[in-house]
XYZ file of C-alpha atoms in Angstrom:
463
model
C 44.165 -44.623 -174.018
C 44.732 -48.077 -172.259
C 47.238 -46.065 -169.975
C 44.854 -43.216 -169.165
C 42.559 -45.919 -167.988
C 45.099 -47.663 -165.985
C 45.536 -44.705 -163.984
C 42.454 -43.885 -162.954
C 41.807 -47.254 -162.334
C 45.304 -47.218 -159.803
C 44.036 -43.680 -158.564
C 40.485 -45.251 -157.541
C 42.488 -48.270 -155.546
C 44.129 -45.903 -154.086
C 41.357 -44.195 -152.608
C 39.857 -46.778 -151.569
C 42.249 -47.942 -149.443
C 43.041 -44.239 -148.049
C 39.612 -43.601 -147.037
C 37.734 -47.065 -146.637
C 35.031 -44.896 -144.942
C 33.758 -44.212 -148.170
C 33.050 -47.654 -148.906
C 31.278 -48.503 -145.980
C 28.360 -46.228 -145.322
C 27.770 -46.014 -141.557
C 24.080 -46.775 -140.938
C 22.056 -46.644 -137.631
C 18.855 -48.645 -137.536
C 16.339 -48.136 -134.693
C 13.982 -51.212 -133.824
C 11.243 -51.871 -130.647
C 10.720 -55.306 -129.921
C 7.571 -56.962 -127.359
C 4.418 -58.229 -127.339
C 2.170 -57.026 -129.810
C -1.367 -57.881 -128.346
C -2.038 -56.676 -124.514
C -5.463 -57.466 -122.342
C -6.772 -54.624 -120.254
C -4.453 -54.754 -116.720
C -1.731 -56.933 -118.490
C 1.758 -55.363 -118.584
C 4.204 -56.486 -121.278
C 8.369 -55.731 -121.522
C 9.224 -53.752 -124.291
C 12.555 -53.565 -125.816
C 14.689 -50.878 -127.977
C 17.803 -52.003 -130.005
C 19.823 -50.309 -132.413
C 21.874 -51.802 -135.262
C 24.881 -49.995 -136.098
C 27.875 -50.104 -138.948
C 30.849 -48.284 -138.393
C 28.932 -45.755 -135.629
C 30.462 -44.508 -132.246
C 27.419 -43.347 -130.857
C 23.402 -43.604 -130.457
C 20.473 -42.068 -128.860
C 16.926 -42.519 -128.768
C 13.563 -42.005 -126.684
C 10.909 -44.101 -126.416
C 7.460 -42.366 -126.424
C 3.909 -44.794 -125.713
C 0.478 -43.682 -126.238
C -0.545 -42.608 -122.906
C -4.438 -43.142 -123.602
C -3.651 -47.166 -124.067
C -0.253 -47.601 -121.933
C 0.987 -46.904 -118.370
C 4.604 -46.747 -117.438
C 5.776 -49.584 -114.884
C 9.173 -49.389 -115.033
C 12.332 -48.430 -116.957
C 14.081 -45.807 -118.420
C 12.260 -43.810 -121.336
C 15.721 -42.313 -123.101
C 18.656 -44.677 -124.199
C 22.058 -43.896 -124.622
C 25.027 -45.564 -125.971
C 28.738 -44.814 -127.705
C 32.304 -46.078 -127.272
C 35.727 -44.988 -128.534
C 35.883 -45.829 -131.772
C 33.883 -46.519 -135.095
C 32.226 -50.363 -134.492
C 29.386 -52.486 -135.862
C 26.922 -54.254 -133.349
C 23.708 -54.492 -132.251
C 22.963 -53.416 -128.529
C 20.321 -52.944 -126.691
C 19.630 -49.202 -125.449
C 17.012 -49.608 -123.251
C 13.757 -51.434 -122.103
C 10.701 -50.863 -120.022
C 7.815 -52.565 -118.755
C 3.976 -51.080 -119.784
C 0.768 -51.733 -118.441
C -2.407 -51.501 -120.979
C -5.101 -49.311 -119.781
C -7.586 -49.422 -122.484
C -10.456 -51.656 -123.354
C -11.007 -54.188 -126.048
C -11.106 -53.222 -129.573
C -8.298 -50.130 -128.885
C -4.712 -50.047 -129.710
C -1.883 -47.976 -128.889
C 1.658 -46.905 -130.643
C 5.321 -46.839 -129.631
C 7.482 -44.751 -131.265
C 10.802 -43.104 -131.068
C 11.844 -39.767 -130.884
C 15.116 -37.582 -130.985
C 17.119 -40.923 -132.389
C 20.364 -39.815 -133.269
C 23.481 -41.620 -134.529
C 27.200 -40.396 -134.824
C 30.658 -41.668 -136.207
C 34.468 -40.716 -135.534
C 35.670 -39.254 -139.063
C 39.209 -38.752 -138.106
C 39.135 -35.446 -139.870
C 37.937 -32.248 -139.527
C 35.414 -32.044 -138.117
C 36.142 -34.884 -135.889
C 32.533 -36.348 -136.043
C 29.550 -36.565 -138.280
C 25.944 -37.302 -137.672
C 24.193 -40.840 -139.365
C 20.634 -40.793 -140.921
C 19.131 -43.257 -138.828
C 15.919 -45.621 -139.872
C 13.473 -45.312 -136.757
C 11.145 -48.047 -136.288
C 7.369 -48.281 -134.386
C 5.129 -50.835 -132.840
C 1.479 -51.098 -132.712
C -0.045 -53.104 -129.750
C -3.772 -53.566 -129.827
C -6.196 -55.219 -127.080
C -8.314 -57.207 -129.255
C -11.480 -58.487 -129.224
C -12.325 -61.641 -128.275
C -13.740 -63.976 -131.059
C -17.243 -65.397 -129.180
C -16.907 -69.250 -128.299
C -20.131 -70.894 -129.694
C -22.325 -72.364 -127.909
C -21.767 -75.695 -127.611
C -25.368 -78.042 -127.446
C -25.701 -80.919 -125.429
C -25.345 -84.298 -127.496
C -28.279 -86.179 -127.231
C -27.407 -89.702 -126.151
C -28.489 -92.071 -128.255
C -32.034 -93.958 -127.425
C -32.281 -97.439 -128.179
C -33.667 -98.806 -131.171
C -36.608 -100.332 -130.932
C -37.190 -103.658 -132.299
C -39.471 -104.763 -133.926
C -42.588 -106.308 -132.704
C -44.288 -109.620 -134.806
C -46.205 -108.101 -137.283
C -49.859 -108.126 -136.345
C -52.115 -110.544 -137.829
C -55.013 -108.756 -139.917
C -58.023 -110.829 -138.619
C -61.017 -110.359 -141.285
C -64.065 -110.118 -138.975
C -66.895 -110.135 -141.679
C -69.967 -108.201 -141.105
C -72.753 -110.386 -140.619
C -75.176 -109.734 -142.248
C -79.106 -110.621 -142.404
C -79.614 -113.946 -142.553
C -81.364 -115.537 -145.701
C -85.030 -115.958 -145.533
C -85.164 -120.011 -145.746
C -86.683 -120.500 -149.416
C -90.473 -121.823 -148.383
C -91.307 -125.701 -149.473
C -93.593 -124.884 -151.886
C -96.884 -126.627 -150.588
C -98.480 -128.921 -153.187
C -101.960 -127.787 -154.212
C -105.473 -129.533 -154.449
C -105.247 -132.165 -156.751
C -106.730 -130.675 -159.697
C -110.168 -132.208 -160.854
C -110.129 -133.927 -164.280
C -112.098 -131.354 -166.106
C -111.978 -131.677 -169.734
C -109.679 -128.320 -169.274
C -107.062 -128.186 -167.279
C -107.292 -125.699 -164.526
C -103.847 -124.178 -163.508
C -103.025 -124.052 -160.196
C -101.968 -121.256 -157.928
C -98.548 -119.941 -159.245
C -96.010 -120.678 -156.681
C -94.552 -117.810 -154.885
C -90.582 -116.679 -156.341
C -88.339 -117.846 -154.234
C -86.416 -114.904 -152.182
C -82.976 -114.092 -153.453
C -81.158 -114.537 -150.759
C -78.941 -111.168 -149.565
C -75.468 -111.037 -150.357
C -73.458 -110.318 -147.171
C -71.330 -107.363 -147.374
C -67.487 -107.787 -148.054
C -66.103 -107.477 -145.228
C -64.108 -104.298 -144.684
C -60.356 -104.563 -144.481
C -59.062 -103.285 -141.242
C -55.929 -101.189 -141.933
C -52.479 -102.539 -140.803
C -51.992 -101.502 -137.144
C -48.927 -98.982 -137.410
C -46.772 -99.648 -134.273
C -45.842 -95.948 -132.917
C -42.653 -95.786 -130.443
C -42.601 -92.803 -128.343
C -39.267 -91.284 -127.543
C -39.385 -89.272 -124.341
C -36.685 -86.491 -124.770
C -33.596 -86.270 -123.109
C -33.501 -83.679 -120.934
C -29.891 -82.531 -120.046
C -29.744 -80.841 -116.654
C -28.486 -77.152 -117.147
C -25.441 -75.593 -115.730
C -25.794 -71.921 -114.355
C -22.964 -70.151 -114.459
C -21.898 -67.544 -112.056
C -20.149 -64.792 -113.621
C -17.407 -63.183 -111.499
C -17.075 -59.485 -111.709
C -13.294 -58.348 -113.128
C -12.314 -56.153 -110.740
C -11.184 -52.769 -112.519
C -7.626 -51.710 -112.215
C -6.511 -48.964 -109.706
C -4.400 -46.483 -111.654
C -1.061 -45.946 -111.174
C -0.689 -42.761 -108.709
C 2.470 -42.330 -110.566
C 1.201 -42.083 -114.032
C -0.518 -38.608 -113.073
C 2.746 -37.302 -111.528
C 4.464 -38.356 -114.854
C 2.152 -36.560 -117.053
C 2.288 -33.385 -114.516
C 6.253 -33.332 -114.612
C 6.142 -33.536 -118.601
C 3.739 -30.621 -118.737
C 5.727 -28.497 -116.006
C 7.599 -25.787 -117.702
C 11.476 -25.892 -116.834
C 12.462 -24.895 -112.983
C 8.679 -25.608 -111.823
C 7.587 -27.543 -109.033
C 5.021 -30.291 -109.092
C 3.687 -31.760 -105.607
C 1.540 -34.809 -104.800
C -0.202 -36.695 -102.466
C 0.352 -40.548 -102.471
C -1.289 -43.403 -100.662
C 1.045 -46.488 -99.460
C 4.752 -46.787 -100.249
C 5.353 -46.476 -103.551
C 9.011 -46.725 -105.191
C 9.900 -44.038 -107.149
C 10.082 -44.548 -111.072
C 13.305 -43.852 -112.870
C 10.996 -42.062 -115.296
C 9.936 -39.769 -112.587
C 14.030 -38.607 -112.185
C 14.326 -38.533 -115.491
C 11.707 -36.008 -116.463
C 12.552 -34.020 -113.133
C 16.179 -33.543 -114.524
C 15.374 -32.423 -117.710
C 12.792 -29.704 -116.310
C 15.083 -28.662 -113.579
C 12.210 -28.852 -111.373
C 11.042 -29.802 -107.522
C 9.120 -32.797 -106.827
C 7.443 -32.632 -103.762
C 6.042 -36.273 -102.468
C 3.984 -36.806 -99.158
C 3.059 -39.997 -98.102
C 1.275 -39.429 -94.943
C 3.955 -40.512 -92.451
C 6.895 -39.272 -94.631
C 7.540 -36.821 -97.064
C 10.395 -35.841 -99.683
C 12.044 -33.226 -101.802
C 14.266 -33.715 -104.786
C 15.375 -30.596 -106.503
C 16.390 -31.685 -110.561
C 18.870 -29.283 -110.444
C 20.668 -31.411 -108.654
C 20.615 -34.899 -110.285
C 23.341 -36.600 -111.793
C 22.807 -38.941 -114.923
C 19.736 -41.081 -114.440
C 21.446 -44.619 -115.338
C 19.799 -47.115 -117.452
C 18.123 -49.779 -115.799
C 17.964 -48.052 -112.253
C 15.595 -49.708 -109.803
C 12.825 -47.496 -108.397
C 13.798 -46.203 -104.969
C 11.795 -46.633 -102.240
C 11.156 -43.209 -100.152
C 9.356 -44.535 -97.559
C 11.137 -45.631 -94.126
C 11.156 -48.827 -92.466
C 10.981 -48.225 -88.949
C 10.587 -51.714 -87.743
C 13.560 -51.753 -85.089
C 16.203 -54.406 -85.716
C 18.468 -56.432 -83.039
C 21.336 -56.573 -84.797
C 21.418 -52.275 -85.015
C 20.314 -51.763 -81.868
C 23.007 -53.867 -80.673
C 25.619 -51.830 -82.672
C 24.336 -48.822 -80.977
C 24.941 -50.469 -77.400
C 20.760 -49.858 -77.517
C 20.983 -46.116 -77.592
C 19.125 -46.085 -80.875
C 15.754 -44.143 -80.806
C 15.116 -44.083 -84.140
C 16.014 -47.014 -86.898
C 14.988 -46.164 -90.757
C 15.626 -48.340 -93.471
C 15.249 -47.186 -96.968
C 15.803 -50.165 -98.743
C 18.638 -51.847 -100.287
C 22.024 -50.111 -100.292
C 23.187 -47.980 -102.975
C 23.796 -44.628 -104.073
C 21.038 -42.977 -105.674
C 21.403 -40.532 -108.697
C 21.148 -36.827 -106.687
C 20.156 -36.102 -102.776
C 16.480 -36.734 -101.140
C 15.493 -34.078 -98.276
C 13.009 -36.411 -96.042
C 11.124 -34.910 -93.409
C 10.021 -37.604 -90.888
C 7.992 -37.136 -87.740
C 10.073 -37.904 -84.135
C 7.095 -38.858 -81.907
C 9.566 -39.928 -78.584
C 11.610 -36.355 -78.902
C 10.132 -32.550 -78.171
C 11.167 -29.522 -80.106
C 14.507 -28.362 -79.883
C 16.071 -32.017 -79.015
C 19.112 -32.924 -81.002
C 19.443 -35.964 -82.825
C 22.229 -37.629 -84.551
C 22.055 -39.844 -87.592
C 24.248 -42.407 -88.240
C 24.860 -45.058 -91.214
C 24.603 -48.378 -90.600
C 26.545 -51.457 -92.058
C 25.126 -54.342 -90.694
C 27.224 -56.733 -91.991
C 29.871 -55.555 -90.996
C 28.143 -53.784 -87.778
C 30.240 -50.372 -88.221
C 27.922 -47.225 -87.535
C 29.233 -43.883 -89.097
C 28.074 -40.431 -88.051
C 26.307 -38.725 -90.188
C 24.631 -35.667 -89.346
C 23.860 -33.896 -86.158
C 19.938 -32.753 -86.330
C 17.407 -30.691 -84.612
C 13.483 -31.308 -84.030
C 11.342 -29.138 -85.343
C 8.299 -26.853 -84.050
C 5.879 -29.579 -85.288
C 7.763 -32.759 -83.418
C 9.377 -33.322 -86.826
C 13.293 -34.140 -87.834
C 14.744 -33.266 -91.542
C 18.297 -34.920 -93.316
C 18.844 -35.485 -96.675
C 20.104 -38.777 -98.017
C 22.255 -39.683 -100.984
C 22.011 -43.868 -101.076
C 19.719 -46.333 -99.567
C 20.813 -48.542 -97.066
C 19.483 -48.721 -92.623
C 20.402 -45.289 -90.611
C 19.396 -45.221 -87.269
C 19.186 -41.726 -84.378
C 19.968 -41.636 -81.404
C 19.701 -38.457 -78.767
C 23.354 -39.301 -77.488
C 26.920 -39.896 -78.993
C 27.327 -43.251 -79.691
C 31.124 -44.638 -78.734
C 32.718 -46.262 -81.048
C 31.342 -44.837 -84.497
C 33.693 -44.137 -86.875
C 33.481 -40.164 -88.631
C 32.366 -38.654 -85.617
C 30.446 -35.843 -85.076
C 33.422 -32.366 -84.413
C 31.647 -30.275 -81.876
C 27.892 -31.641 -81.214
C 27.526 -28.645 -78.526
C 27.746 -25.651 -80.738
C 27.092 -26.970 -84.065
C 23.053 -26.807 -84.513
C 23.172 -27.344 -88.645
C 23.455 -31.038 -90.350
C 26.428 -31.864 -90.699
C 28.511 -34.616 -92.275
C 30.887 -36.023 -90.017
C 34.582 -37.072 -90.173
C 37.908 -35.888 -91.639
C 38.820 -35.996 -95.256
C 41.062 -38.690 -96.421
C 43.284 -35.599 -97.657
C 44.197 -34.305 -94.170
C 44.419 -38.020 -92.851
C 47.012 -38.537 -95.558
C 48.921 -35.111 -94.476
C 49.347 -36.074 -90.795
C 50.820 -39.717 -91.772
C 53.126 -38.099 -93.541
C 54.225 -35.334 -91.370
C 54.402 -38.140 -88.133
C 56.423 -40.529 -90.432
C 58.887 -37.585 -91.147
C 59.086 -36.215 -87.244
C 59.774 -40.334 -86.450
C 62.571 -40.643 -89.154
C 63.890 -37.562 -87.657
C 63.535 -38.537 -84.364
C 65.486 -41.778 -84.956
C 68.504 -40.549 -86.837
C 68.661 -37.889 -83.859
C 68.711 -40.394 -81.144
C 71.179 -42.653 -83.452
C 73.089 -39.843 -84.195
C 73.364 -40.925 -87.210
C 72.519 -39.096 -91.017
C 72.506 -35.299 -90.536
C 73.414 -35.776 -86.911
C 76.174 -37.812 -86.992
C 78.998 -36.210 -84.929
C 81.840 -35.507 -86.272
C 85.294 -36.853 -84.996
């Protein structure tokens, strides 16, 4: 018995170190990280990272309430793998939101289509990872009410004390006694054998007692505090003034409602960059996007879009045309036309841009070249013809300063092959493949030439 369970317990080693995978479990765990409380018109950065053990590979797309947020910036869908089975935390990608709604709303981010994948080294060669998907709830709260805060009275002075009156006792007078009468001494009374009484003397008055005098009552000494009165402050209240909506949040929500190879066109005011969230949704759909900005306007077909990378910048689609010095000098000031579309850069799929050419006439040609300006190099680019309508039309694949000109410009490198008959766009210059070929074949006809005038190698004469 004590064998048997040897063996299996060798057999289970063994496993274990043949296929540690089974140790391990590969895990994927999804998380959004930002502010959690927005004001109305307050944007915040919002962040999506994934945790993953022994994974290859992740995917995930963000997806915001649209009644409380508003897309800024960034790229919705993140993306992420490598060549072999790792654990790390990255970030896949973040975006900046602006809240729309008012006080006392809230709004949810949450992920969809998160996915998660590992190398197996078997067959098949990959398997798919449960992944745990996180959310975030932001909320515009309500502002707790500041009370009121009362003026303090300041503090009146305590009055002192006065002496305390004297009570004076002012008696009533009253009547004053009737003076007692001196009794007046009769007639001498006759000796008569009987003794005659005389008159009876009148009873003296009692005198009248004088009232006690009434006790006047302690005079109370009353101190009159005139109130305070604390000068009010008026405050002014300051309208908020509303925010103006993002033009580019309506073309959004057209382009995800467009059904697949549809075409969505809008009007917009100013120069506003393109989103990378605009690109995105227009590759998926393999749709058009028509833009018109007054003075300009573009066409980007989906169809033709490479991967939308994360973090792009948005483009800007709308022409400088502010002339410059330093390009008009490197077109010996035969420019006519100067456009500059921003930083340099390539940009994920072509732009068709239709710009109007107020100094030409229909039928004029006009040729576009690139321009470096630090270096000051100008290459052609394509050979153009105005429009009907006093308009010119090229399509771009980078940013960067171009400038037109109605002549040739000597000295610009890929230039244009035959300006007279060629009417279409065209790019100019010859491929670095044919370059390459006719090095090599004047590098041959040289050696050649030299062993022939040396006579030596295959023309070495023989003596």
């Amino acid at each position: 018995m004590k064998r048997i369970i040897n063996l299996i317990s060798a057999a289970a080693l063994l496993a274990l170190l043949i296929f540690p995978g089974s140790v391990y479990a590969a895990s994927a765990s999804f998380s959004i990280s930002g502010p959690r409380t927005l004001s109305k018109g307050q944007t915040g950065t919002y962040t999506v990272n994934v945790t993953v053990s022994d994974a290859a590979a992740v995917q995930a797309e963000l997806v915001y309430d649209s009644s409380f947020f508003e897309l800024v910036s960034g790229n919705l869908i993140g993306l992420w793998d490598t060549a072999s089975n790792t654990s790390t935390t990255v970030t896949l990608t973040t975006v900046t939101l602006k809240c729309i709604a008012g006080q006392g709303s809230s709004g949810q981010l949450t992920l969809t289509d998160a996915k998660a994948g590992r190398f197996t080294g078997g067959i098949p060669p990959t398997e798919s990872i449960s992944p745990a998907v996180g959310s975030l709830t932001v909320t515009n709260p309500v502002p707790t009410p500041t009370p009121t805060i009362s003026p303090v009275p300041t503090n009146q002075p305590t009055p002192t004390a006065g002496p305390t009156p004297t009570i004076e006792l002012t008696p009533t007078t009253g009547p004053t006694p009737t003076k007692k009468p001196t009794p007046t001494a009769g007639p001498t009374p006759t000796k008569k054998p009987t003794l005659t009484a005389g008159p009876t003397p009148t009873d003296k008055p009692m005198p009248t007692t004088s009232p006690t005098p009434t006790k006047q009552p302690t005079p109370t000494a009353h101190l009159s505090v005139a109130p305070t009165i604390s000068p009010t402050t008026v405050v002014t209240a300051v309208p908020t003034p509303s925010p103006q909506p993002d033009p580019w949040q309506a073309v959004l929500r057209d382009l995800q409602s467009m059904p697949t190879g549809g075409q969505v066109s809008a009007e917009m005011d100013g120069n506003l960059p393109l989103p990378a969230a605009a690109l995105t949704l227009l590759k998926e759909k393999q749709g058009v996007l028509l833009l018109d900005f007054g003075q300009a306007s573009c066409r980007i077909d989906g169809s033709k879009l490479n991967v939308i990378p994360a973090g792009l910048p948005a483009i800007n689609l709308v022409p400088d045309m502010v002339r410059r010095t330093t390009l008009s000098q490197a077109a010996s000031s035969q420019d006519l036309y100067q456009y500059n579309f921003g930083p340099s850069g390539e940009w994920p799929g072509p732009v068709t841009f239709t710009l109007a050419a107020p100094d030409s006439k229909p039928g004029d040609r006009i040729y576009l070249y690139a321009c470096h300006e630090t270096a000051g190099i100008l290459a052609g680019s394509q050979a153009i013809e105005v429009d009907n309508s006093g308009s010119v039309t090229f399509t771009l694949c980078g940013g960067g300063s171009y400038l037109a000109s109605s002549q040739l410009i000597a000295g610009a490198i890929n230039p244009f092959a035959n300006p007279a008959s060629d009417t279409k766009p065209q790019t100019g210059g010859i491929s670095l493949l044919v370059l390459l070929i006719c090095l090599a074949a004047v590098t041959v006809l040289a050696v050649f030439a030299t062993m022939f005038i040396c006579r030596i190698g295959i023309f070495r004469k023989n003596r």
